């Protein structure tokens, strides 16, 4: 795929700089795209924007709740008014939370579903409505929508049952969208993150886990971002729907 001048990326679910969302944003900006970063915390978004701008890239922060229709529309409106319709959208929202099922509140289960599945639906629908052409023809330039998935979407284990069900719904959404919109030029991919991410969240909560795994025992966020970029750049004759990413030390 040829990257045209003025190409735009929207990365939804950017938190700490040392995370998958931040790494994807930096990679897209380094490739020349104007990157719009959406997340709930202005201070965290500002850090990533500063990093991109310091490296000579273009980035804009958008504070938004991806489970709210109005916020999702505002994200796309902001990008479209500022630089154009996004060529690359990544749905990266959805933190792993756990609880025993018998202790689980209604809100705990519903909140995970809304963040992973419902938010993904809102973003996916908005992108499809905006980038697909009228009729059934294939676009002259391809667009890409990537969902960040998890092993839990295929192997549900307690105490991650709620997270697994939410991620399974998100995976089904990605598969359905790929089959509905692929022939019209929208490449939909689902990246299964199989293992611990060597990023800020795991380091702050489960540092001993990463230490026990040793070097390259956790997924390197920049390496993950490189694989997302590869998905975006794939030739239309060889599109990948689902990609599993796991450290070489991880058990299958």
Coordinates of N, CA and C in Angstrom, one line a residue:
X1 N 0.8 -1.2 0.0 CA 0.0 0.0 0.0 C 0.9 1.2 0.0
X2 N 0.5 2.2 -0.8 CA 1.3 3.5 -0.9 C 0.7 4.4 0.1
X3 N 1.5 5.0 1.0 CA 1.0 6.0 1.9 C 1.0 7.4 1.3
X4 N -0.2 8.0 1.2 CA -0.3 9.2 0.5 C -0.1 10.4 1.5
X5 N 0.4 11.5 0.9 CA 0.6 12.7 1.8 C -0.8 13.1 2.4
X6 N -0.8 13.3 3.6 CA -2.0 13.7 4.3 C -2.8 12.6 4.9
X7 N -2.2 11.4 4.9 CA -2.8 10.2 5.5 C -3.1 10.4 7.0
X8 N -4.1 9.8 7.6 CA -4.5 10.0 8.9 C -4.7 8.7 9.7
X9 N -4.3 8.7 10.9 CA -4.6 7.5 11.8 C -5.4 8.0 13.0
X10 N -6.2 7.1 13.5 CA -7.0 7.4 14.7 C -6.7 6.2 15.6
X11 N -6.0 6.4 16.8 CA -5.7 5.3 17.7 C -6.6 5.5 18.9
X12 N -7.5 4.6 19.1 CA -8.5 4.7 20.2 C -8.1 3.8 21.3
X13 N -7.9 4.4 22.5 CA -7.5 3.6 23.7 C -6.0 3.8 23.9
X14 N -5.6 5.1 24.0 CA -4.2 5.4 24.3 C -4.1 5.8 25.8
X15 N -3.3 5.1 26.5 CA -3.1 5.4 27.9 C -1.6 5.8 28.2
X16 N -0.9 5.0 29.0 CA 0.5 5.4 29.3 C 1.3 5.3 28.0
X17 N 2.3 6.1 28.0 CA 3.3 6.2 26.8 C 3.9 4.8 26.6
X18 N 4.2 4.1 27.6 CA 4.8 2.8 27.5 C 3.7 1.7 27.5
X19 N 2.9 1.7 26.4 CA 1.8 0.8 26.2 C 1.6 0.6 24.7
X20 N 0.7 -0.3 24.3 CA 0.5 -0.6 22.9 C -0.1 0.6 22.2
X21 N -1.1 1.2 22.7 CA -1.6 2.4 22.1 C -0.6 3.5 21.8
X22 N 0.2 3.8 22.8 CA 1.2 4.8 22.5 C 2.2 4.4 21.5
X23 N 2.6 3.2 21.5 CA 3.6 2.7 20.6 C 3.1 2.7 19.1
X24 N 1.8 2.3 19.0 CA 1.2 2.4 17.6 C 1.1 3.8 17.1
X25 N 0.8 4.7 18.0 CA 0.7 6.1 17.6 C 2.0 6.6 17.2
X26 N 3.1 6.3 17.9 CA 4.4 6.8 17.5 C 4.8 6.2 16.2
X27 N 4.5 4.9 16.0 CA 4.9 4.3 14.7 C 4.2 4.9 13.5
X28 N 2.9 5.1 13.7 CA 2.1 5.7 12.6 C 2.6 7.1 12.3
X29 N 2.9 7.9 13.3 CA 3.5 9.2 13.1 C 4.8 9.2 12.4
X30 N 5.7 8.2 12.8 CA 7.0 8.1 12.2 C 6.9 7.8 10.7
X31 N 5.8 7.1 10.3 CA 5.5 6.8 8.9 C 4.9 7.9 8.1
X32 N 4.7 9.0 8.8 CA 4.2 10.2 8.1 C 2.7 10.5 8.3
X33 N 2.0 9.7 9.1 CA 0.6 10.0 9.2 C 0.3 11.0 10.3
X34 N -0.7 11.8 10.2 CA -1.1 12.7 11.3 C -2.0 11.8 12.2
X35 N -1.5 11.7 13.4 CA -2.1 10.7 14.4 C -3.0 11.5 15.4
X36 N -4.3 11.0 15.5 CA -5.2 11.4 16.5 C -5.3 10.3 17.6
X37 N -5.0 10.7 18.8 CA -5.0 9.8 19.9 C -6.2 10.0 20.8
X38 N -6.9 9.0 21.0 CA -8.1 9.1 21.9 C -8.0 8.3 23.2
X39 N -8.3 8.9 24.3 CA -8.2 8.2 25.6 C -9.0 9.0 26.6
X40 N -9.0 8.5 27.8 CA -9.8 9.2 28.9 C -8.9 10.2 29.7
X41 N -7.6 10.1 29.6 CA -6.8 10.9 30.5 C -5.9 11.9 29.7
X42 N -6.2 13.2 29.8 CA -5.5 14.2 29.0 C -4.0 14.2 29.3
X43 N -3.6 14.0 30.5 CA -2.2 14.1 30.9 C -1.4 13.0 30.2
X44 N -2.0 11.8 30.1 CA -1.3 10.6 29.4 C -1.3 10.9 27.9
X45 N -2.3 11.4 27.4 CA -2.3 11.7 25.9 C -1.3 12.8 25.6
X46 N -1.2 13.7 26.4 CA -0.2 14.8 26.2 C 1.2 14.3 26.1
X47 N 1.5 13.4 27.0 CA 2.9 12.8 27.0 C 3.2 12.2 25.6
X48 N 2.3 11.4 25.1 CA 2.5 10.8 23.8 C 2.6 11.8 22.6
X49 N 1.7 12.8 22.7 CA 1.7 13.8 21.7 C 3.1 14.6 21.7
X50 N 3.6 14.9 22.9 CA 4.9 15.5 23.0 C 6.0 14.7 22.4
X51 N 5.9 13.4 22.7 CA 7.0 12.5 22.1 C 6.9 12.5 20.6
X52 N 5.7 12.4 20.0 CA 5.6 12.4 18.6 C 6.1 13.7 18.0
X53 N 5.7 14.8 18.6 CA 6.1 16.2 18.0 C 7.6 16.4 18.2
X54 N 8.1 15.9 19.3 CA 9.6 16.0 19.4 C 10.4 15.3 18.4
X55 N 9.8 14.2 17.8 CA 10.4 13.4 16.8 C 10.1 13.9 15.4
X56 N 9.3 15.0 15.3 CA 9.0 15.7 14.0 C 7.7 15.2 13.5
X57 N 6.8 14.5 14.2 CA 5.6 14.0 13.7 C 4.4 15.0 14.1
X58 N 3.2 14.6 13.6 CA 2.0 15.4 13.9 C 1.1 14.5 14.7
X59 N 0.5 15.1 15.8 CA -0.4 14.4 16.7 C -1.3 15.3 17.3
X60 N -2.5 14.8 17.6 CA -3.6 15.6 18.2 C -4.3 14.7 19.3
X61 N -4.4 15.2 20.5 CA -5.1 14.4 21.6 C -6.6 14.7 21.6
X62 N -7.4 13.7 21.9 CA -8.8 13.8 22.0 C -9.2 13.0 23.3
X63 N -9.7 13.7 24.2 CA -10.2 13.1 25.4 C -11.7 12.6 25.1
X64 N -11.9 11.3 25.3 CA -13.2 10.8 24.9 C -13.5 9.5 25.6
X65 N -14.7 9.1 25.8 CA -15.2 7.9 26.3 C -15.7 7.0 25.1
X66 N -15.0 6.0 24.8 CA -15.3 5.2 23.6 C -16.6 4.4 23.7
X67 N -17.3 4.4 24.9 CA -18.5 3.7 25.0 C -19.7 4.7 24.8
X68 N -19.4 5.9 24.4 CA -20.5 6.9 24.2 C -20.5 7.3 22.7
X69 N -21.7 7.1 22.1 CA -21.9 7.4 20.7 C -21.4 8.8 20.3
X70 N -21.8 9.8 21.1 CA -21.5 11.2 20.8 C -20.0 11.4 20.8
X71 N -19.3 10.8 21.8 CA -17.8 10.9 21.9 C -17.1 10.3 20.7
X72 N -17.6 9.1 20.2 CA -17.1 8.4 19.1 C -17.2 9.3 17.8
X73 N -18.4 9.8 17.6 CA -18.6 10.7 16.5 C -17.7 11.9 16.5
X74 N -17.5 12.5 17.7 CA -16.7 13.6 17.9 C -15.2 13.3 17.6
X75 N -14.8 12.1 17.9 CA -13.4 11.7 17.5 C -13.2 11.7 16.0
X76 N -14.1 11.1 15.3 CA -14.0 11.1 13.9 C -14.2 12.5 13.2
X77 N -15.1 13.3 13.8 CA -15.3 14.6 13.3 C -14.0 15.5 13.5
X78 N -13.4 15.3 14.6 CA -12.2 16.1 14.9 C -11.1 15.7 13.9
X79 N -10.9 14.5 13.7 CA -9.9 14.0 12.7 C -10.2 14.5 11.3
X80 N -11.4 14.3 10.9 CA -11.8 14.7 9.5 C -11.7 16.2 9.3
X81 N -12.1 17.0 10.2 CA -12.0 18.4 10.1 C -10.5 18.9 10.1
X82 N -9.7 18.2 10.9 CA -8.3 18.6 11.0 C -7.4 18.1 9.9
X83 N -7.6 16.9 9.5 CA -6.6 16.3 8.5 C -7.3 15.4 7.4
X84 N -8.5 15.0 7.7 CA -9.1 14.1 6.7 C -9.6 12.8 7.3
X85 N -10.3 12.0 6.5 CA -10.8 10.7 7.0 C -9.7 9.8 7.4
X86 N -9.8 9.1 8.5 CA -8.7 8.2 8.9 C -8.5 7.0 7.9
X87 N -7.3 6.8 7.5 CA -6.9 5.6 6.7 C -6.6 4.4 7.6
X88 N -6.2 4.7 8.8 CA -5.9 3.6 9.8 C -6.6 3.9 11.1
X89 N -7.4 3.0 11.6 CA -8.1 3.1 12.9 C -7.7 1.9 13.7
X90 N -7.3 2.1 15.0 CA -7.0 1.0 15.9 C -7.9 1.1 17.1
X91 N -8.6 0.0 17.4 CA -9.4 0.0 18.6 C -8.6 -0.8 19.7
X92 N -8.0 -0.1 20.6 CA -7.1 -0.6 21.6 C -7.7 -0.5 23.0
X93 N -8.9 -0.1 23.1 CA -9.5 0.0 24.5 C -9.9 -1.3 25.1
X94 N -9.7 -1.5 26.4 CA -10.2 -2.7 27.1 C -9.1 -3.3 28.0
X95 N -9.1 -2.8 29.2 CA -8.2 -3.3 30.2 C -8.6 -4.6 30.8
X96 N -7.7 -5.5 31.1 CA -7.9 -6.8 31.7 C -8.2 -6.6 33.2
X97 N -9.5 -7.0 33.6 CA -9.8 -6.9 35.0 C -10.4 -8.3 35.4
X98 N -10.3 -8.6 36.6 CA -10.7 -10.0 37.0 C -11.5 -10.0 38.3
X99 N -12.3 -11.0 38.4 CA -13.2 -11.1 39.6 C -13.8 -12.5 39.6
X100 N -13.9 -13.1 40.8 CA -14.6 -14.4 40.9 C -16.1 -14.1 40.5
X101 N -16.7 -15.0 39.8 CA -18.0 -14.8 39.2 C -19.1 -14.6 40.3
X102 N -19.0 -15.4 41.4 CA -19.9 -15.2 42.5 C -19.8 -13.9 43.2
X103 N -18.7 -13.2 43.1 CA -18.5 -11.9 43.8 C -18.7 -10.8 42.8
X104 N -19.0 -11.1 41.6 CA -19.0 -10.1 40.5 C -20.3 -9.3 40.5
X105 N -20.2 -8.0 40.4 CA -21.4 -7.2 40.4 C -21.9 -7.1 38.9
X106 N -23.1 -6.6 38.8 CA -23.7 -6.4 37.4 C -22.9 -5.4 36.7
X107 N -22.5 -4.3 37.4 CA -21.8 -3.2 36.7 C -20.4 -3.7 36.3
X108 N -19.7 -4.6 37.0 CA -18.4 -5.0 36.6 C -18.5 -5.8 35.3
X109 N -19.4 -6.7 35.2 CA -19.6 -7.4 33.9 C -20.0 -6.5 32.8
X110 N -21.0 -5.6 33.0 CA -21.4 -4.8 31.9 C -20.4 -3.8 31.5
X111 N -19.6 -3.2 32.4 CA -18.6 -2.2 32.1 C -17.6 -2.8 31.2
X112 N -17.1 -4.1 31.4 CA -16.1 -4.7 30.6 C -16.7 -4.9 29.2
X113 N -18.0 -5.4 29.1 CA -18.6 -5.6 27.8 C -18.7 -4.3 27.0
X114 N -19.1 -3.2 27.7 CA -19.3 -1.9 27.0 C -17.9 -1.4 26.5
X115 N -16.9 -1.6 27.3 CA -15.6 -1.1 26.9 C -15.0 -1.9 25.7
X116 N -15.1 -3.2 25.8 CA -14.4 -4.1 24.8 C -15.3 -4.2 23.5
X117 N -16.6 -4.6 23.7 CA -17.5 -5.0 22.6 C -18.3 -3.8 22.1
X118 N -19.0 -3.1 23.0 CA -19.8 -2.0 22.5 C -19.0 -0.9 22.0
X119 N -18.0 -0.5 22.7 CA -17.1 0.5 22.2 C -16.5 0.2 20.8
X120 N -16.1 -1.1 20.7 CA -15.6 -1.5 19.4 C -16.6 -1.4 18.3
X121 N -17.8 -1.8 18.6 CA -18.9 -1.6 17.7 C -19.1 -0.2 17.2
X122 N -19.2 0.7 18.2 CA -19.4 2.1 17.9 C -18.3 2.7 17.0
X123 N -17.0 2.3 17.3 CA -15.9 2.8 16.5 C -15.9 2.2 15.1
X124 N -16.2 0.8 15.0 CA -16.2 0.1 13.8 C -17.3 0.6 12.9
X125 N -18.5 0.8 13.4 CA -19.6 1.3 12.6 C -19.4 2.7 12.1
X126 N -18.8 3.6 12.9 CA -18.5 5.0 12.5 C -17.5 5.0 11.4
X127 N -16.5 4.1 11.5 CA -15.5 4.1 10.4 C -16.1 3.6 9.1
X128 N -16.9 2.5 9.2 CA -17.5 1.9 8.0 C -18.4 3.0 7.3
X129 N -19.1 3.7 8.1 CA -20.1 4.7 7.5 C -19.3 5.8 6.8
X130 N -18.1 6.1 7.3 CA -17.4 7.3 6.8 C -16.4 7.0 5.6
X131 N -15.8 5.8 5.7 CA -14.8 5.6 4.7 C -15.2 4.7 3.5
X132 N -16.3 3.9 3.7 CA -16.7 3.1 2.5 C -17.4 3.9 1.5
X133 N -17.1 3.6 0.2 CA -17.7 4.4 -0.9 C -19.2 4.0 -1.1
X134 N -19.9 4.7 -1.8 CA -21.3 4.4 -2.2 C -21.2 3.2 -3.2
X135 N -22.1 2.2 -3.0 CA -22.1 1.1 -3.9 C -21.1 0.0 -3.4
X136 N -20.8 -0.9 -4.3 CA -20.1 -2.1 -3.9 C -18.7 -2.1 -4.5
X137 N -18.2 -1.0 -5.0 CA -16.9 -1.0 -5.6 C -15.8 -1.0 -4.5
X138 N -14.6 -1.4 -4.9 CA -13.5 -1.4 -4.0 C -12.8 0.0 -4.0
X139 N -12.4 0.5 -2.9 CA -11.8 1.8 -2.8 C -10.5 1.9 -3.6
X140 N -10.1 3.0 -4.1 CA -8.8 3.2 -4.8 C -7.7 3.0 -3.8
X141 N -7.8 3.4 -2.6 CA -6.8 3.2 -1.6 C -7.5 2.5 -0.4
X142 N -6.8 1.5 0.2 CA -7.4 0.7 1.2 C -7.3 1.4 2.6
X143 N -8.3 1.1 3.4 CA -8.3 1.6 4.8 C -8.3 0.4 5.7
X144 N -7.8 0.6 6.9 CA -7.6 -0.5 7.8 C -8.2 -0.2 9.2
X145 N -8.8 -1.2 9.7 CA -9.4 -1.2 11.1 C -8.8 -2.4 11.9
X146 N -8.1 -2.1 12.9 CA -7.5 -3.2 13.7 C -8.0 -3.2 15.1
X147 N -8.4 -4.4 15.6 CA -8.9 -4.5 17.0 C -7.8 -5.2 17.8
X148 N -7.5 -4.7 19.0 CA -6.5 -5.4 19.9 C -7.3 -6.4 20.7
X149 N -7.0 -7.7 20.4 CA -7.7 -8.8 21.1 C -6.9 -9.4 22.2
X150 N -7.3 -10.5 22.7 CA -6.6 -11.2 23.8 C -6.8 -12.7 23.7
X151 N -5.9 -13.4 24.3 CA -6.1 -14.9 24.3 C -7.4 -15.3 25.0
X152 N -7.8 -14.5 26.0 CA -9.1 -14.8 26.7 C -10.3 -14.9 25.7
X153 N -10.2 -14.3 24.6 CA -11.3 -14.3 23.7 C -11.6 -15.7 23.1
X154 N -10.6 -16.6 23.2 CA -10.7 -18.0 22.7 C -10.5 -19.0 23.8
X155 N -10.0 -18.6 25.0 CA -9.8 -19.5 26.1 C -10.2 -18.9 27.4
X156 N -11.4 -19.0 27.7 CA -11.9 -18.3 29.0 C -11.5 -19.1 30.2
X157 N -10.9 -18.5 31.1 CA -10.5 -19.1 32.4 C -10.8 -18.2 33.6
X158 N -11.3 -18.7 34.6 CA -11.5 -17.9 35.8 C -10.2 -17.4 36.4
X159 N -10.1 -16.3 37.0 CA -11.2 -15.3 37.3 C -11.4 -14.3 36.2
X160 N -11.1 -14.6 35.0 CA -11.2 -13.7 33.9 C -12.4 -13.9 33.0
X161 N -13.4 -14.5 33.6 CA -14.6 -14.9 32.8 C -15.3 -13.7 32.1
X162 N -15.5 -12.6 32.9 CA -16.1 -11.4 32.3 C -15.3 -10.8 31.2
X163 N -14.0 -10.7 31.4 CA -13.1 -10.1 30.4 C -13.1 -11.0 29.2
X164 N -13.1 -12.3 29.4 CA -13.1 -13.3 28.3 C -14.3 -13.1 27.4
X165 N -15.5 -13.0 28.1 CA -16.7 -12.9 27.3 C -16.8 -11.6 26.5
X166 N -16.3 -10.5 27.1 CA -16.2 -9.3 26.4 C -15.3 -9.3 25.2
X167 N -14.1 -9.9 25.4 CA -13.2 -10.0 24.3 C -13.6 -11.0 23.2
X168 N -14.4 -12.0 23.6 CA -14.9 -12.9 22.6 C -15.9 -12.2 21.7
X169 N -16.7 -11.3 22.4 CA -17.7 -10.6 21.6 C -17.0 -9.6 20.7
X170 N -15.9 -9.0 21.1 CA -15.1 -8.1 20.3 C -14.5 -8.8 19.1
X171 N -14.0 -10.0 19.4 CA -13.5 -10.9 18.3 C -14.5 -11.2 17.2
X172 N -15.7 -11.6 17.7 CA -16.8 -11.9 16.8 C -17.2 -10.7 15.9
X173 N -17.1 -9.5 16.6 CA -17.4 -8.2 15.8 C -16.4 -8.0 14.7
X174 N -15.1 -8.2 15.0 CA -14.0 -8.1 14.0 C -14.2 -9.0 12.9
X175 N -14.5 -10.3 13.2 CA -14.7 -11.3 12.1 C -15.9 -11.0 11.3
X176 N -17.0 -10.5 11.9 CA -18.2 -10.2 11.1 C -17.9 -9.0 10.2
X177 N -17.2 -8.0 10.7 CA -17.0 -6.8 9.9 C -16.0 -7.1 8.8
X178 N -15.0 -8.0 9.0 CA -14.1 -8.3 8.0 C -14.8 -9.0 6.8
X179 N -15.8 -9.8 7.1 CA -16.5 -10.5 6.0 C -17.5 -9.6 5.4
X180 N -18.0 -8.7 6.1 CA -19.0 -7.8 5.5 C -18.4 -6.7 4.7
X181 N -17.2 -6.1 5.1 CA -16.7 -4.9 4.5 C -15.4 -5.2 3.7
X182 N -14.8 -6.3 3.9 CA -13.5 -6.6 3.2 C -13.6 -6.4 1.7
X183 N -14.6 -6.9 1.1 CA -14.8 -6.8 -0.4 C -15.0 -5.4 -0.8
X184 N -15.3 -4.5 0.1 CA -15.5 -3.1 -0.3 C -14.3 -2.2 0.1
X185 N -13.2 -2.9 0.5 CA -12.0 -2.2 0.6 C -11.6 -1.8 2.0
X186 N -12.3 -2.3 3.0 CA -11.9 -2.0 4.4 C -11.3 -3.3 5.0
X187 N -10.0 -3.2 5.3 CA -9.3 -4.3 5.8 C -9.5 -4.3 7.4
X188 N -10.2 -5.3 7.9 CA -10.4 -5.5 9.3 C -9.5 -6.6 9.8
X189 N -8.7 -6.3 10.8 CA -7.8 -7.3 11.4 C -8.1 -7.4 12.9
X190 N -7.8 -8.5 13.5 CA -7.9 -8.8 14.9 C -6.6 -9.4 15.4
X191 N -5.9 -8.6 16.3 CA -4.6 -9.1 16.8 C -4.8 -9.7 18.2
X192 N -4.5 -10.9 18.3 CA -4.6 -11.6 19.6 C -3.3 -11.4 20.3
X193 N -3.3 -10.7 21.5 CA -2.2 -10.5 22.3 C -2.1 -11.6 23.3
X194 N -1.2 -12.6 23.0 CA -1.1 -13.8 23.8 C 0.1 -13.8 24.7
X195 N -0.1 -13.2 25.9 CA 1.0 -13.0 26.8 C 1.0 -11.7 27.5
X196 N 1.9 -11.5 28.5 CA 2.0 -10.2 29.2 C 2.7 -9.2 28.3
X197 N 2.2 -8.0 28.3 CA 2.8 -6.9 27.6 C 3.8 -6.2 28.5
X198 N 5.0 -6.1 27.9 CA 6.1 -5.4 28.7 C 5.9 -3.9 28.6
X199 N 4.9 -3.4 29.4 CA 4.6 -2.0 29.4 C 4.3 -1.5 30.8
X200 N 3.9 -0.3 30.8 CA 3.7 0.4 32.1 C 2.7 -0.3 33.0
X201 N 1.6 -0.8 32.5 CA 0.6 -1.4 33.3 C 1.1 -2.6 34.0
X202 N 1.7 -3.5 33.3 CA 2.2 -4.8 33.9 C 3.3 -4.5 34.8
X203 N 4.2 -3.6 34.5 CA 5.3 -3.3 35.3 C 4.9 -2.7 36.7
X204 N 3.8 -1.9 36.7 CA 3.4 -1.3 37.9 C 2.6 -2.3 38.8
X205 N 1.9 -3.2 38.1 CA 1.0 -4.1 38.9 C 1.6 -5.5 39.1
X206 N 2.3 -6.0 38.1 CA 2.8 -7.4 38.3 C 4.3 -7.5 37.8
X207 N 5.1 -6.6 38.4 CA 6.5 -6.5 38.0 C 7.2 -7.9 38.2
X208 N 6.8 -8.7 39.2 CA 7.5 -9.9 39.5 C 7.2 -10.9 38.3
X209 N 6.1 -10.8 37.7 CA 5.7 -11.6 36.5 C 6.7 -11.4 35.4
X210 N 6.9 -10.2 35.0 CA 7.9 -9.9 34.0 C 9.3 -10.3 34.3
X211 N 9.6 -10.1 35.6 CA 11.0 -10.4 36.0 C 11.2 -12.0 35.9
X212 N 10.2 -12.7 36.3 CA 10.3 -14.2 36.2 C 10.4 -14.6 34.7
X213 N 9.7 -13.9 33.8 CA 9.8 -14.3 32.4 C 11.1 -14.0 31.8
X214 N 11.9 -13.0 32.3 CA 13.2 -12.7 31.8 C 13.2 -11.9 30.5
X215 N 14.3 -11.8 29.8 CA 14.4 -11.0 28.6 C 13.5 -11.5 27.5
X216 N 12.8 -10.6 26.9 CA 11.9 -10.9 25.8 C 10.7 -11.8 26.3
X217 N 10.5 -11.9 27.6 CA 9.4 -12.7 28.0 C 8.0 -12.1 28.0
X218 N 8.0 -10.8 27.8 CA 6.8 -10.0 27.6 C 6.8 -9.4 26.2
X219 N 5.6 -9.1 25.7 CA 5.5 -8.5 24.4 C 6.1 -7.1 24.4
X220 N 7.1 -6.8 23.5 CA 7.6 -5.5 23.4 C 6.6 -4.6 22.6
X221 N 6.3 -3.5 23.2 CA 5.2 -2.7 22.6 C 5.6 -2.1 21.2
X222 N 6.9 -1.8 21.0 CA 7.3 -1.3 19.7 C 7.2 -2.4 18.7
X223 N 7.5 -3.6 19.1 CA 7.4 -4.8 18.2 C 6.0 -5.1 17.8
X224 N 5.1 -4.9 18.8 CA 3.7 -5.1 18.5 C 3.2 -4.0 17.5
X225 N 3.6 -2.8 17.7 CA 3.3 -1.7 16.8 C 3.7 -2.0 15.4
X226 N 4.9 -2.6 15.3 CA 5.5 -2.9 14.0 C 4.6 -3.9 13.2
X227 N 4.0 -4.8 14.0 CA 3.1 -5.8 13.4 C 1.8 -5.2 13.0
X228 N 1.3 -4.3 13.8 CA 0.1 -3.6 13.4 C 0.3 -2.8 12.1
X229 N 1.5 -2.2 12.0 CA 1.8 -1.4 10.8 C 1.9 -2.3 9.6
X230 N 2.5 -3.5 9.8 CA 2.5 -4.5 8.7 C 1.2 -4.9 8.2
X231 N 0.2 -5.0 9.1 CA -1.2 -5.3 8.8 C -1.7 -4.2 7.9
X232 N -1.5 -3.0 8.3 CA -2.0 -1.8 7.5 C -1.4 -1.8 6.1
X233 N -0.2 -2.2 6.0 CA 0.5 -2.1 4.7 C 0.3 -3.4 3.8
X234 N -0.4 -4.4 4.2 CA -0.5 -5.6 3.4 C -1.2 -5.3 2.1
X235 N -0.8 -6.1 1.1 CA -1.4 -6.0 -0.2 C -2.8 -6.6 -0.1
X236 N -3.7 -6.1 -0.9 CA -5.1 -6.5 -0.8 C -5.3 -7.9 -1.1
X237 N -4.4 -8.5 -1.8 CA -4.5 -10.0 -2.2 C -4.1 -10.9 -1.1
X238 N -3.5 -10.3 0.0 CA -3.0 -11.1 1.1 C -3.4 -10.6 2.5
X239 N -4.6 -10.1 2.6 CA -5.0 -9.5 3.9 C -5.1 -10.6 5.0
X240 N -4.6 -10.2 6.2 CA -4.7 -11.1 7.4 C -5.9 -10.6 8.2
X241 N -6.7 -11.6 8.6 CA -7.9 -11.3 9.4 C -7.4 -11.4 10.9
X242 N -6.8 -12.5 11.3 CA -6.4 -12.7 12.7 C -4.9 -13.0 12.8
X243 N -4.3 -12.3 13.7 CA -2.8 -12.4 13.9 C -2.6 -12.7 15.4
X244 N -1.9 -13.8 15.7 CA -1.5 -14.1 17.1 C -0.1 -13.6 17.3
X245 N 0.1 -12.8 18.4 CA 1.4 -12.3 18.8 C 1.7 -12.8 20.2
X246 N 2.8 -13.5 20.3 CA 3.2 -14.1 21.7 C 4.7 -14.1 21.8
X247 N 5.2 -13.9 23.0 CA 6.6 -14.1 23.2 C 7.1 -15.5 23.0
X248 N 8.3 -15.7 22.5 CA 8.8 -17.1 22.2 C 8.8 -17.9 23.5
X249 N 8.8 -17.3 24.6 CA 8.8 -18.1 25.9 C 7.4 -18.5 26.3
X250 N 6.4 -18.0 25.7 CA 5.0 -18.2 26.1 C 4.6 -19.6 25.7
X251 N 3.9 -20.4 26.6 CA 3.4 -21.7 26.2 C 2.1 -21.5 25.4
X252 N 2.0 -22.3 24.3 CA 0.8 -22.3 23.5 C -0.4 -22.9 24.1

